[in-house]
Structures are given as structure tokens and as C-alpha cells.
Amino acid sequence: MSACVKLAAYDFFLVAAIRSAVQILLLQSAIIKQQKDLSSGCKRPQVYFVLGRTIAGTVSVCCQFYAYQNMNIGDASAIIFSSPFITGILAAILLKERFTVFNLLATLVSFGGIILVARPPFIFRSQADDAPFRFAAASIAFAASIATSIAILNIRKIGNKVDSYVITYYFSIVCFIVPIIIFSITTSYRLPQCGATRWLLIAVGVLGFLGQISFTNAIQLEKATLISIIRTTDVIFGYILELIIFGSSPSLLSIFGSLLIIAGASALALKKWYDIKSDRKDCNQSKTTEQSINQHQDFTETHL
């Protein structure tokens, strides 16, 4: 999808709006077929978190599309992929979730990777004329990561009270209305040209929809740890597409920074998997001990 966004070469607000319009049409048919209850997202207090998810998600999509169009796809993907670390920090502050020393170390490694990818001019004395512009694009990619984290926290607060299709449907509506209004105010309106451009814009919507559905199904069928590690391939494919389609190769600093981000994310995912496994083991041991005690009591009572 990221390559289609860059190839479309249209204002990122328009691309986001068209992507959401296609997504609405596809979701509408799925909601009607499966008879989803849209009113579940309008009840208190869920409506506040649904609204928070839609607004944060809209900001994230617009910032992501801007980053894809104005910097290397792999670099943008690497910075955007830092959202798990930001989510951990915000969850510790807002939801009072545990934030261990290991989480802190993984976050610092990831943040170091972000600095290497973004290469801020006040740290790296680059002579390139586009260095300030490139850093601005990287900052917007980081803003997308923060917005994604806020959206995830809102989804956590919603829990299972609202169906994922319903949440995505409301998000798509807001992500269509807001960008199209901003685009109409800030840019002279013109329809995309016929041919490849329109097909690219439609492809953005279809691929975005398929990506969300595939991710949701993967979460339901497989362990989140494995999925988190597999998602790191987004960065690798981003660099491959940038090289093949646009002929732009990443710098050594970008590659090293991306590897740091991937390593931090993978370590965090594996640590979470280990913690869950240990908790289950302790729980099973407690149940076994309790059963043994009950059996001993029954044996004693029988012989008394």
C-alpha cells in the first residue's frame, strides 16, 4: 500500500479520503452480510473511546501518507513501527500498566534507531540541502506513530464491547470526511486522471482494507508475539519496494537504525510471550497444588 500511496503522487489528504471511501464500501457489505450492530459504538462510555480511536486513527493515516510521499518508504515504515514502544510508555502513564527496566532498555534502543533513521540536523551536520525537509517528514512519521499509539489505547479501553468491524467502519467515515474537507479548503479541487492513477488510488483502499482484515484474523488465529515479529518485515519490504520502484537505496545509518528498531520490537514481543508463558505455568502449578490439597483432605476425611 505504501508504494501505491507514493506512486499516486496526489495530495495525501485526497489519497486518505479515497482510501477511506473504498474501505467504507467494502465494510458496508461485510456489516450488512454479518448483521453487525452499528449502534454498539454509540453507547456511553464506549462512544468516547470510539471517537478517540477515529480521530487518532485519522491523524495517523494522514501523517503516514505524508511521510510515504516525502521520504524513503523503508525509513518512514521504520519510524512508524516504533508505535509499540510509545504505546508502552503511554499505557504506563495513563492505564497504570507495568513498565519494567527491560521495557525501558528496549525503548531506548528503539529511540536510538529512530534518531539514526531521522538524522536530525542539530545532531548530524549534513551538508545536503534537503536535510531540514527530510527531518520534518521524519517528525511527521513519528507523529503518526504517536497517533497510532493513542488509537491503540482507545481500542484497549473499548475491549470486546464494540465489534472490530464497527470500530473500523466509524473510523473510515471520519477518515473520509476530515481529509476531504481539509483538501477542499487548502487545494484547488481536481479529479484524478483516468488510467493508472485512479487504479492506484483504488488499490490503496483495497490493500488498506485487506491489510486490516488480515491483521485482525491473524490476531484471532495466531499468537500476538509471532505476528509482532512478522510485522517487522514491513520495514524490509519498504526498503525493497523503494529500491525496485523508485531506485532509491537506503543509507547505512538508516539500515542500522531500522535494525535497532526491529531488534527492540522483537525483544519486547519475545519478553511479553515469556511473561505470559510463565504466568500460565504458575497458574497451572497453583491449580495442581490446590487439587492435591483437596485430594488429601478428601482422603483424610474418608479415613476418619
PDB file of C-alpha atoms in Angstrom:
ATOM      1  CA  MET A   1       0.000   0.000   0.000  1.00  0.00           C
ATOM      2  CA  SER A   2       2.795   2.447   0.863  1.00  0.00           C
ATOM      3  CA  ALA A   3       4.239   2.160  -2.662  1.00  0.00           C
ATOM      4  CA  CYS A   4       0.800   2.874  -4.178  1.00  0.00           C
ATOM      5  CA  VAL A   5       0.472   5.976  -1.975  1.00  0.00           C
ATOM      6  CA  LYS A   6       3.806   7.282  -3.247  1.00  0.00           C
ATOM      7  CA  LEU A   7       3.143   6.361  -6.881  1.00  0.00           C
ATOM      8  CA  ALA A   8      -0.271   8.066  -6.873  1.00  0.00           C
ATOM      9  CA  ALA A   9       1.507  11.441  -6.490  1.00  0.00           C
ATOM     10  CA  TYR A  10      -1.684  13.169  -5.307  1.00  0.00           C
ATOM     11  CA  ASP A  11      -2.232  15.273  -2.203  1.00  0.00           C
ATOM     12  CA  PHE A  12      -2.040  12.939   0.794  1.00  0.00           C
ATOM     13  CA  PHE A  13      -5.372  14.242   2.138  1.00  0.00           C
ATOM     14  CA  LEU A  14      -7.095  13.199  -1.098  1.00  0.00           C
ATOM     15  CA  VAL A  15      -5.375   9.801  -1.050  1.00  0.00           C
ATOM     16  CA  ALA A  16      -6.509   9.245   2.564  1.00  0.00           C
ATOM     17  CA  ALA A  17     -10.093  10.241   1.692  1.00  0.00           C
ATOM     18  CA  ILE A  18     -10.306   7.953  -1.352  1.00  0.00           C
ATOM     19  CA  ARG A  19      -8.758   5.103   0.618  1.00  0.00           C
ATOM     20  CA  SER A  20     -11.411   5.548   3.310  1.00  0.00           C
ATOM     21  CA  ALA A  21     -14.232   5.772   0.737  1.00  0.00           C
ATOM     22  CA  VAL A  22     -13.220   2.426  -0.773  1.00  0.00           C
ATOM     23  CA  GLN A  23     -12.908   0.969   2.714  1.00  0.00           C
ATOM     24  CA  ILE A  24     -16.405   2.185   3.656  1.00  0.00           C
ATOM     25  CA  LEU A  25     -17.938   0.447   0.625  1.00  0.00           C
ATOM     26  CA  LEU A  26     -16.167  -2.825   1.400  1.00  0.00           C
ATOM     27  CA  LEU A  27     -17.003  -2.657   5.109  1.00  0.00           C
ATOM     28  CA  GLN A  28     -20.643  -1.788   4.416  1.00  0.00           C
ATOM     29  CA  SER A  29     -21.218  -5.032   2.554  1.00  0.00           C
ATOM     30  CA  ALA A  30     -19.469  -7.051   5.293  1.00  0.00           C
ATOM     31  CA  ILE A  31     -21.506  -5.349   8.047  1.00  0.00           C
ATOM     32  CA  ILE A  32     -24.803  -5.983   6.234  1.00  0.00           C
ATOM     33  CA  LYS A  33     -23.900  -9.604   5.486  1.00  0.00           C
ATOM     34  CA  GLN A  34     -22.839 -10.352   9.077  1.00  0.00           C
ATOM     35  CA  GLN A  35     -25.612  -8.178  10.594  1.00  0.00           C
ATOM     36  CA  LYS A  36     -23.314  -6.128  12.808  1.00  0.00           C
ATOM     37  CA  ASP A  37     -24.911  -3.740  15.297  1.00  0.00           C
ATOM     38  CA  LEU A  38     -23.664  -0.226  14.462  1.00  0.00           C
ATOM     39  CA  SER A  39     -25.441   1.250  17.495  1.00  0.00           C
ATOM     40  CA  SER A  40     -22.996  -0.545  19.826  1.00  0.00           C
ATOM     41  CA  GLY A  41     -20.418   2.121  19.027  1.00  0.00           C
ATOM     42  CA  CYS A  42     -22.772   4.961  20.021  1.00  0.00           C
ATOM     43  CA  LYS A  43     -23.429   3.927  23.611  1.00  0.00           C
ATOM     44  CA  ARG A  44     -21.740   5.527  26.604  1.00  0.00           C
ATOM     45  CA  PRO A  45     -18.951   5.305  27.631  1.00  0.00           C
ATOM     46  CA  GLN A  46     -17.776   3.389  24.537  1.00  0.00           C
ATOM     47  CA  VAL A  47     -18.695   6.267  22.222  1.00  0.00           C
ATOM     48  CA  TYR A  48     -15.952   8.458  23.731  1.00  0.00           C
ATOM     49  CA  PHE A  49     -13.269   5.843  23.104  1.00  0.00           C
ATOM     50  CA  VAL A  50     -14.610   5.117  19.609  1.00  0.00           C
ATOM     51  CA  LEU A  51     -14.388   8.855  18.888  1.00  0.00           C
ATOM     52  CA  GLY A  52     -10.845   8.952  20.273  1.00  0.00           C
ATOM     53  CA  ARG A  53      -9.857   5.988  18.119  1.00  0.00           C
ATOM     54  CA  THR A  54     -11.334   7.556  14.967  1.00  0.00           C
ATOM     55  CA  ILE A  55      -9.665  10.947  15.482  1.00  0.00           C
ATOM     56  CA  ALA A  56      -6.275   9.484  16.408  1.00  0.00           C
ATOM     57  CA  GLY A  57      -6.518   6.985  13.553  1.00  0.00           C
ATOM     58  CA  THR A  58      -7.320   9.737  11.057  1.00  0.00           C
ATOM     59  CA  VAL A  59      -4.323  11.800  12.177  1.00  0.00           C
ATOM     60  CA  SER A  60      -2.142   8.690  11.946  1.00  0.00           C
ATOM     61  CA  VAL A  61      -3.227   7.820   8.390  1.00  0.00           C
ATOM     62  CA  CYS A  62      -2.727  11.378   7.101  1.00  0.00           C
ATOM     63  CA  CYS A  63       0.717  11.630   8.704  1.00  0.00           C
ATOM     64  CA  GLN A  64       1.710   8.196   7.384  1.00  0.00           C
ATOM     65  CA  PHE A  65       0.698   9.078   3.829  1.00  0.00           C
ATOM     66  CA  TYR A  66       2.619  12.360   4.003  1.00  0.00           C
ATOM     67  CA  ALA A  67       5.710  10.501   5.211  1.00  0.00           C
ATOM     68  CA  TYR A  68       5.431   7.847   2.486  1.00  0.00           C
ATOM     69  CA  GLN A  69       5.237  10.528  -0.196  1.00  0.00           C
ATOM     70  CA  ASN A  70       8.102  12.662   1.095  1.00  0.00           C
ATOM     71  CA  MET A  71      10.769  10.224   2.308  1.00  0.00           C
ATOM     72  CA  ASN A  72      12.135   6.750   1.744  1.00  0.00           C
ATOM     73  CA  ILE A  73       9.341   4.198   2.299  1.00  0.00           C
ATOM     74  CA  GLY A  74      11.592   1.986   4.420  1.00  0.00           C
ATOM     75  CA  ASP A  75      12.679   4.902   6.621  1.00  0.00           C
ATOM     76  CA  ALA A  76       9.066   6.000   7.083  1.00  0.00           C
ATOM     77  CA  SER A  77       7.966   2.438   7.908  1.00  0.00           C
ATOM     78  CA  ALA A  78      10.764   2.060  10.464  1.00  0.00           C
ATOM     79  CA  ILE A  79       9.785   5.245  12.310  1.00  0.00           C
ATOM     80  CA  ILE A  80       6.065   4.417  12.187  1.00  0.00           C
ATOM     81  CA  PHE A  81       6.836   0.931  13.501  1.00  0.00           C
ATOM     82  CA  SER A  82       8.090   2.471  16.763  1.00  0.00           C
ATOM     83  CA  SER A  83       4.459   2.781  17.954  1.00  0.00           C
ATOM     84  CA  PRO A  84       4.673  -0.300  20.290  1.00  0.00           C
ATOM     85  CA  PHE A  85       7.229   1.498  22.455  1.00  0.00           C
ATOM     86  CA  ILE A  86       5.188   4.685  22.607  1.00  0.00           C
ATOM     87  CA  THR A  87       2.120   2.602  23.432  1.00  0.00           C
ATOM     88  CA  GLY A  88       4.012   1.033  26.344  1.00  0.00           C
ATOM     89  CA  ILE A  89       5.007   4.438  27.728  1.00  0.00           C
ATOM     90  CA  LEU A  90       1.502   5.914  27.372  1.00  0.00           C
ATOM     91  CA  ALA A  91      -0.085   2.757  28.822  1.00  0.00           C
ATOM     92  CA  ALA A  92       2.192   3.016  31.868  1.00  0.00           C
ATOM     93  CA  ILE A  93       1.234   6.675  32.368  1.00  0.00           C
ATOM     94  CA  LEU A  94      -2.487   6.581  31.529  1.00  0.00           C
ATOM     95  CA  LEU A  95      -3.530   2.970  32.212  1.00  0.00           C
ATOM     96  CA  LYS A  96      -1.030   2.297  35.045  1.00  0.00           C
ATOM     97  CA  GLU A  97       0.340  -0.766  33.239  1.00  0.00           C
ATOM     98  CA  ARG A  98       3.684  -2.233  34.286  1.00  0.00           C
ATOM     99  CA  PHE A  99       6.756  -0.684  32.637  1.00  0.00           C
ATOM    100  CA  THR A 100       9.871  -2.676  33.566  1.00  0.00           C
ATOM    101  CA  VAL A 101      13.576  -1.957  33.171  1.00  0.00           C
ATOM    102  CA  PHE A 102      13.566  -4.297  30.167  1.00  0.00           C
ATOM    103  CA  ASN A 103      10.842  -2.176  28.547  1.00  0.00           C
ATOM    104  CA  LEU A 104      12.927   0.925  29.199  1.00  0.00           C
ATOM    105  CA  LEU A 105      16.049  -0.597  27.607  1.00  0.00           C
ATOM    106  CA  ALA A 106      14.097  -1.785  24.553  1.00  0.00           C
ATOM    107  CA  THR A 107      12.554   1.681  24.225  1.00  0.00           C
ATOM    108  CA  LEU A 108      15.976   3.370  24.399  1.00  0.00           C
ATOM    109  CA  VAL A 109      17.331   1.013  21.714  1.00  0.00           C
ATOM    110  CA  SER A 110      14.336   1.787  19.506  1.00  0.00           C
ATOM    111  CA  PHE A 111      14.655   5.526  20.103  1.00  0.00           C
ATOM    112  CA  GLY A 112      18.324   5.342  19.137  1.00  0.00           C
ATOM    113  CA  GLY A 113      17.256   3.643  15.914  1.00  0.00           C
ATOM    114  CA  ILE A 114      14.728   6.404  15.230  1.00  0.00           C
ATOM    115  CA  ILE A 115      17.434   9.058  15.623  1.00  0.00           C
ATOM    116  CA  LEU A 116      19.679   7.225  13.141  1.00  0.00           C
ATOM    117  CA  VAL A 117      16.846   6.968  10.623  1.00  0.00           C
ATOM    118  CA  ALA A 118      15.556  10.530  11.076  1.00  0.00           C
ATOM    119  CA  ARG A 119      19.051  12.066  11.379  1.00  0.00           C
ATOM    120  CA  PRO A 120      18.054  15.439  12.899  1.00  0.00           C
ATOM    121  CA  PRO A 121      20.217  18.305  11.552  1.00  0.00           C
ATOM    122  CA  PHE A 122      21.138  19.514  15.056  1.00  0.00           C
ATOM    123  CA  ILE A 123      22.857  16.143  15.701  1.00  0.00           C
ATOM    124  CA  PHE A 124      24.018  15.119  12.222  1.00  0.00           C
ATOM    125  CA  ARG A 125      25.713  18.002  10.431  1.00  0.00           C
ATOM    126  CA  SER A 126      24.506  17.109   6.944  1.00  0.00           C
ATOM    127  CA  GLN A 127      25.508  19.288   4.001  1.00  0.00           C
ATOM    128  CA  ALA A 128      22.514  18.184   1.927  1.00  0.00           C
ATOM    129  CA  ASP A 129      20.026  20.918   1.032  1.00  0.00           C
ATOM    130  CA  ASP A 130      17.037  18.688   1.812  1.00  0.00           C
ATOM    131  CA  ALA A 131      18.199  17.730   5.333  1.00  0.00           C
ATOM    132  CA  PRO A 132      15.729  20.063   7.169  1.00  0.00           C
ATOM    133  CA  PHE A 133      12.855  18.941   4.913  1.00  0.00           C
ATOM    134  CA  ARG A 134      13.761  15.290   5.425  1.00  0.00           C
ATOM    135  CA  PHE A 135      13.809  15.744   9.206  1.00  0.00           C
ATOM    136  CA  ALA A 136      10.394  17.447   9.035  1.00  0.00           C
ATOM    137  CA  ALA A 137       8.998  14.445   7.125  1.00  0.00           C
ATOM    138  CA  ALA A 138      10.553  12.087   9.689  1.00  0.00           C
ATOM    139  CA  SER A 139       8.967  14.124  12.505  1.00  0.00           C
ATOM    140  CA  ILE A 140       5.560  13.735  10.864  1.00  0.00           C
ATOM    141  CA  ALA A 141       6.171   9.974  10.596  1.00  0.00           C
ATOM    142  CA  PHE A 142       6.912   9.986  14.338  1.00  0.00           C
ATOM    143  CA  ALA A 143       3.677  11.930  14.916  1.00  0.00           C
ATOM    144  CA  ALA A 144       1.891   9.130  13.041  1.00  0.00           C
ATOM    145  CA  SER A 145       3.448   6.660  15.456  1.00  0.00           C
ATOM    146  CA  ILE A 146       2.198   8.650  18.468  1.00  0.00           C
ATOM    147  CA  ALA A 147      -1.306   8.911  16.974  1.00  0.00           C
ATOM    148  CA  THR A 148      -1.318   5.153  16.332  1.00  0.00           C
ATOM    149  CA  SER A 149      -0.419   4.528  19.970  1.00  0.00           C
ATOM    150  CA  ILE A 150      -3.273   6.759  21.159  1.00  0.00           C
ATOM    151  CA  ALA A 151      -5.664   4.882  18.858  1.00  0.00           C
ATOM    152  CA  ILE A 152      -4.473   1.554  20.304  1.00  0.00           C
ATOM    153  CA  LEU A 153      -5.057   2.768  23.881  1.00  0.00           C
ATOM    154  CA  ASN A 154      -8.621   3.743  22.965  1.00  0.00           C
ATOM    155  CA  ILE A 155      -9.190   0.308  21.424  1.00  0.00           C
ATOM    156  CA  ARG A 156      -7.925  -1.281  24.655  1.00  0.00           C
ATOM    157  CA  LYS A 157     -10.442   0.744  26.649  1.00  0.00           C
ATOM    158  CA  ILE A 158     -13.225  -0.381  24.296  1.00  0.00           C
ATOM    159  CA  GLY A 159     -12.269  -4.051  24.705  1.00  0.00           C
ATOM    160  CA  ASN A 160     -14.824  -6.515  23.329  1.00  0.00           C
ATOM    161  CA  LYS A 161     -17.791  -4.218  23.903  1.00  0.00           C
ATOM    162  CA  VAL A 162     -17.786  -2.980  20.292  1.00  0.00           C
ATOM    163  CA  ASP A 163     -17.175  -5.192  17.248  1.00  0.00           C
ATOM    164  CA  SER A 164     -13.933  -4.515  15.358  1.00  0.00           C
ATOM    165  CA  TYR A 165     -15.853  -4.077  12.092  1.00  0.00           C
ATOM    166  CA  VAL A 166     -17.992  -1.367  13.694  1.00  0.00           C
ATOM    167  CA  ILE A 167     -14.942   0.463  15.068  1.00  0.00           C
ATOM    168  CA  THR A 168     -13.215   0.324  11.673  1.00  0.00           C
ATOM    169  CA  TYR A 169     -16.416   1.492   9.943  1.00  0.00           C
ATOM    170  CA  TYR A 170     -16.749   4.625  12.087  1.00  0.00           C
ATOM    171  CA  PHE A 171     -13.032   5.274  11.735  1.00  0.00           C
ATOM    172  CA  SER A 172     -13.319   5.064   7.933  1.00  0.00           C
ATOM    173  CA  ILE A 173     -16.199   7.568   7.909  1.00  0.00           C
ATOM    174  CA  VAL A 174     -14.241  10.142   9.935  1.00  0.00           C
ATOM    175  CA  CYS A 175     -11.088   9.412   7.914  1.00  0.00           C
ATOM    176  CA  PHE A 176     -13.074  10.256   4.764  1.00  0.00           C
ATOM    177  CA  ILE A 177     -14.881  13.387   5.966  1.00  0.00           C
ATOM    178  CA  VAL A 178     -11.987  15.196   7.697  1.00  0.00           C
ATOM    179  CA  PRO A 179      -9.325  14.826   4.945  1.00  0.00           C
ATOM    180  CA  ILE A 180     -11.778  15.680   2.137  1.00  0.00           C
ATOM    181  CA  ILE A 181     -12.814  18.891   3.956  1.00  0.00           C
ATOM    182  CA  ILE A 182      -9.191  19.910   4.545  1.00  0.00           C
ATOM    183  CA  PHE A 183      -8.313  19.051   0.943  1.00  0.00           C
ATOM    184  CA  SER A 184     -11.241  21.101  -0.413  1.00  0.00           C
ATOM    185  CA  ILE A 185     -10.218  24.148   1.641  1.00  0.00           C
ATOM    186  CA  THR A 186      -6.461  24.052   1.059  1.00  0.00           C
ATOM    187  CA  THR A 187      -6.227  22.762  -2.521  1.00  0.00           C
ATOM    188  CA  SER A 188      -7.930  23.542  -5.815  1.00  0.00           C
ATOM    189  CA  TYR A 189     -10.183  20.567  -6.459  1.00  0.00           C
ATOM    190  CA  ARG A 190      -9.494  18.330  -9.437  1.00  0.00           C
ATOM    191  CA  LEU A 191     -10.421  14.739 -10.104  1.00  0.00           C
ATOM    192  CA  PRO A 192      -7.636  12.179 -10.503  1.00  0.00           C
ATOM    193  CA  GLN A 193      -6.772  11.490 -14.103  1.00  0.00           C
ATOM    194  CA  CYS A 194      -8.126   8.397 -15.807  1.00  0.00           C
ATOM    195  CA  GLY A 195      -5.920   5.369 -16.150  1.00  0.00           C
ATOM    196  CA  ALA A 196      -3.184   4.180 -13.829  1.00  0.00           C
ATOM    197  CA  THR A 197      -3.585   6.982 -11.258  1.00  0.00           C
ATOM    198  CA  ARG A 198      -7.183   6.135 -10.433  1.00  0.00           C
ATOM    199  CA  TRP A 199      -6.356   2.446 -10.228  1.00  0.00           C
ATOM    200  CA  LEU A 200      -3.536   3.243  -7.808  1.00  0.00           C
ATOM    201  CA  LEU A 201      -5.898   5.207  -5.567  1.00  0.00           C
ATOM    202  CA  ILE A 202      -8.413   2.349  -5.593  1.00  0.00           C
ATOM    203  CA  ALA A 203      -5.563  -0.077  -4.842  1.00  0.00           C
ATOM    204  CA  VAL A 204      -4.670   1.994  -1.755  1.00  0.00           C
ATOM    205  CA  GLY A 205      -8.206   1.492  -0.426  1.00  0.00           C
ATOM    206  CA  VAL A 206      -8.437  -2.207  -1.268  1.00  0.00           C
ATOM    207  CA  LEU A 207      -4.977  -3.022   0.103  1.00  0.00           C
ATOM    208  CA  GLY A 208      -5.647  -0.997   3.247  1.00  0.00           C
ATOM    209  CA  PHE A 209      -8.881  -2.916   3.821  1.00  0.00           C
ATOM    210  CA  LEU A 210      -7.260  -6.306   3.176  1.00  0.00           C
ATOM    211  CA  GLY A 211      -4.368  -5.397   5.473  1.00  0.00           C
ATOM    212  CA  GLN A 212      -6.684  -4.574   8.377  1.00  0.00           C
ATOM    213  CA  ILE A 213      -8.834  -7.684   7.882  1.00  0.00           C
ATOM    214  CA  SER A 214      -5.772  -9.934   7.559  1.00  0.00           C
ATOM    215  CA  PHE A 215      -4.217  -8.447  10.692  1.00  0.00           C
ATOM    216  CA  THR A 216      -7.453  -8.912  12.667  1.00  0.00           C
ATOM    217  CA  ASN A 217      -7.807 -12.542  11.551  1.00  0.00           C
ATOM    218  CA  ALA A 218      -4.131 -13.212  12.294  1.00  0.00           C
ATOM    219  CA  ILE A 219      -4.540 -11.902  15.844  1.00  0.00           C
ATOM    220  CA  GLN A 220      -7.515 -14.234  16.322  1.00  0.00           C
ATOM    221  CA  LEU A 221      -5.754 -17.324  14.914  1.00  0.00           C
ATOM    222  CA  GLU A 222      -2.106 -16.951  15.956  1.00  0.00           C
ATOM    223  CA  LYS A 223      -0.084 -15.725  18.914  1.00  0.00           C
ATOM    224  CA  ALA A 224       0.434 -11.967  19.052  1.00  0.00           C
ATOM    225  CA  THR A 225       4.180 -12.471  19.612  1.00  0.00           C
ATOM    226  CA  LEU A 226       4.682 -14.185  16.265  1.00  0.00           C
ATOM    227  CA  ILE A 227       2.568 -11.582  14.485  1.00  0.00           C
ATOM    228  CA  SER A 228       4.552  -8.723  16.046  1.00  0.00           C
ATOM    229  CA  ILE A 229       7.804 -10.237  14.802  1.00  0.00           C
ATOM    230  CA  ILE A 230       6.381 -10.906  11.321  1.00  0.00           C
ATOM    231  CA  ARG A 231       5.198  -7.292  11.108  1.00  0.00           C
ATOM    232  CA  THR A 232       8.804  -6.144  11.284  1.00  0.00           C
ATOM    233  CA  THR A 233       9.072  -7.307   7.659  1.00  0.00           C
ATOM    234  CA  ASP A 234       7.084  -4.157   6.753  1.00  0.00           C
ATOM    235  CA  VAL A 235      10.320  -2.226   7.113  1.00  0.00           C
ATOM    236  CA  ILE A 236      12.293  -4.683   4.964  1.00  0.00           C
ATOM    237  CA  PHE A 237       9.669  -4.716   2.207  1.00  0.00           C
ATOM    238  CA  GLY A 238       9.555  -0.917   2.361  1.00  0.00           C
ATOM    239  CA  TYR A 239      13.249  -0.680   1.504  1.00  0.00           C
ATOM    240  CA  ILE A 240      12.895  -3.337  -1.224  1.00  0.00           C
ATOM    241  CA  LEU A 241       9.971  -1.514  -2.883  1.00  0.00           C
ATOM    242  CA  GLU A 242      11.786   1.824  -2.646  1.00  0.00           C
ATOM    243  CA  LEU A 243      14.831   0.317  -4.359  1.00  0.00           C
ATOM    244  CA  ILE A 244      12.940  -1.569  -7.099  1.00  0.00           C
ATOM    245  CA  ILE A 245      10.261   1.007  -7.960  1.00  0.00           C
ATOM    246  CA  PHE A 246      11.939   4.333  -7.195  1.00  0.00           C
ATOM    247  CA  GLY A 247      15.608   3.358  -7.479  1.00  0.00           C
ATOM    248  CA  SER A 248      16.462   4.872  -4.095  1.00  0.00           C
ATOM    249  CA  SER A 249      18.793   2.894  -1.838  1.00  0.00           C
ATOM    250  CA  PRO A 250      18.891   3.455   1.950  1.00  0.00           C
ATOM    251  CA  SER A 251      21.949   4.806   3.735  1.00  0.00           C
ATOM    252  CA  LEU A 252      23.959   2.677   6.150  1.00  0.00           C
ATOM    253  CA  LEU A 253      22.677   4.764   9.059  1.00  0.00           C
ATOM    254  CA  SER A 254      19.077   4.094   8.001  1.00  0.00           C
ATOM    255  CA  ILE A 255      19.715   0.360   7.744  1.00  0.00           C
ATOM    256  CA  PHE A 256      21.430   0.229  11.144  1.00  0.00           C
ATOM    257  CA  GLY A 257      18.711   2.361  12.730  1.00  0.00           C
ATOM    258  CA  SER A 258      15.972   0.149  11.276  1.00  0.00           C
ATOM    259  CA  LEU A 259      17.723  -2.947  12.615  1.00  0.00           C
ATOM    260  CA  LEU A 260      17.784  -1.371  16.088  1.00  0.00           C
ATOM    261  CA  ILE A 261      14.047  -0.666  15.897  1.00  0.00           C
ATOM    262  CA  ILE A 262      13.306  -4.210  14.696  1.00  0.00           C
ATOM    263  CA  ALA A 263      15.563  -5.717  17.376  1.00  0.00           C
ATOM    264  CA  GLY A 264      13.876  -3.697  20.114  1.00  0.00           C
ATOM    265  CA  ALA A 265      10.390  -4.639  18.907  1.00  0.00           C
ATOM    266  CA  SER A 266      11.261  -8.332  18.592  1.00  0.00           C
ATOM    267  CA  ALA A 267      12.887  -8.410  22.043  1.00  0.00           C
ATOM    268  CA  LEU A 268       9.834  -6.746  23.576  1.00  0.00           C
ATOM    269  CA  ALA A 269       7.473  -9.210  21.865  1.00  0.00           C
ATOM    270  CA  LEU A 270       9.517 -12.224  22.994  1.00  0.00           C
ATOM    271  CA  LYS A 271       9.687 -10.873  26.554  1.00  0.00           C
ATOM    272  CA  LYS A 272       5.911 -10.489  26.614  1.00  0.00           C
ATOM    273  CA  TRP A 273       5.499 -14.047  25.301  1.00  0.00           C
ATOM    274  CA  TYR A 274       7.841 -15.335  28.034  1.00  0.00           C
ATOM    275  CA  ASP A 275       5.933 -13.442  30.750  1.00  0.00           C
ATOM    276  CA  ILE A 276       2.594 -14.840  29.560  1.00  0.00           C
ATOM    277  CA  LYS A 277       4.035 -18.358  29.432  1.00  0.00           C
ATOM    278  CA  SER A 278       5.456 -18.006  32.959  1.00  0.00           C
ATOM    279  CA  ASP A 279       2.148 -16.679  34.308  1.00  0.00           C
ATOM    280  CA  ARG A 280       0.273 -19.623  32.790  1.00  0.00           C
ATOM    281  CA  LYS A 281       2.813 -22.061  34.234  1.00  0.00           C
ATOM    282  CA  ASP A 282       2.460 -20.533  37.713  1.00  0.00           C
ATOM    283  CA  CYS A 283      -1.318 -20.637  37.374  1.00  0.00           C
ATOM    284  CA  ASN A 284      -1.264 -24.322  36.395  1.00  0.00           C
ATOM    285  CA  GLN A 285       1.067 -25.132  39.295  1.00  0.00           C
ATOM    286  CA  SER A 286      -1.268 -23.355  41.707  1.00  0.00           C
ATOM    287  CA  LYS A 287      -4.235 -25.340  40.401  1.00  0.00           C
ATOM    288  CA  THR A 288      -2.267 -28.604  40.685  1.00  0.00           C
ATOM    289  CA  THR A 289      -1.268 -27.797  44.271  1.00  0.00           C
ATOM    290  CA  GLU A 290      -4.847 -26.896  45.177  1.00  0.00           C
ATOM    291  CA  GLN A 291      -6.135 -30.145  43.669  1.00  0.00           C
ATOM    292  CA  SER A 292      -3.527 -32.141  45.635  1.00  0.00           C
ATOM    293  CA  ILE A 293      -4.573 -30.458  48.884  1.00  0.00           C
ATOM    294  CA  ASN A 294      -8.251 -31.152  48.172  1.00  0.00           C
ATOM    295  CA  GLN A 295      -7.495 -34.793  47.361  1.00  0.00           C
ATOM    296  CA  HIS A 296      -5.513 -35.125  50.605  1.00  0.00           C
ATOM    297  CA  GLN A 297      -8.394 -33.587  52.584  1.00  0.00           C
ATOM    298  CA  ASP A 298     -10.887 -35.959  50.946  1.00  0.00           C
ATOM    299  CA  PHE A 299      -8.614 -38.924  51.728  1.00  0.00           C
ATOM    300  CA  THR A 300      -8.261 -37.818  55.356  1.00  0.00           C
ATOM    301  CA  GLU A 301     -11.998 -37.258  55.806  1.00  0.00           C
ATOM    302  CA  THR A 302     -12.751 -40.672  54.284  1.00  0.00           C
ATOM    303  CA  HIS A 303     -10.430 -42.495  56.676  1.00  0.00           C
ATOM    304  CA  LEU A 304     -11.627 -40.548  59.673  1.00  0.00           C
TER     305      LEU A 304
END
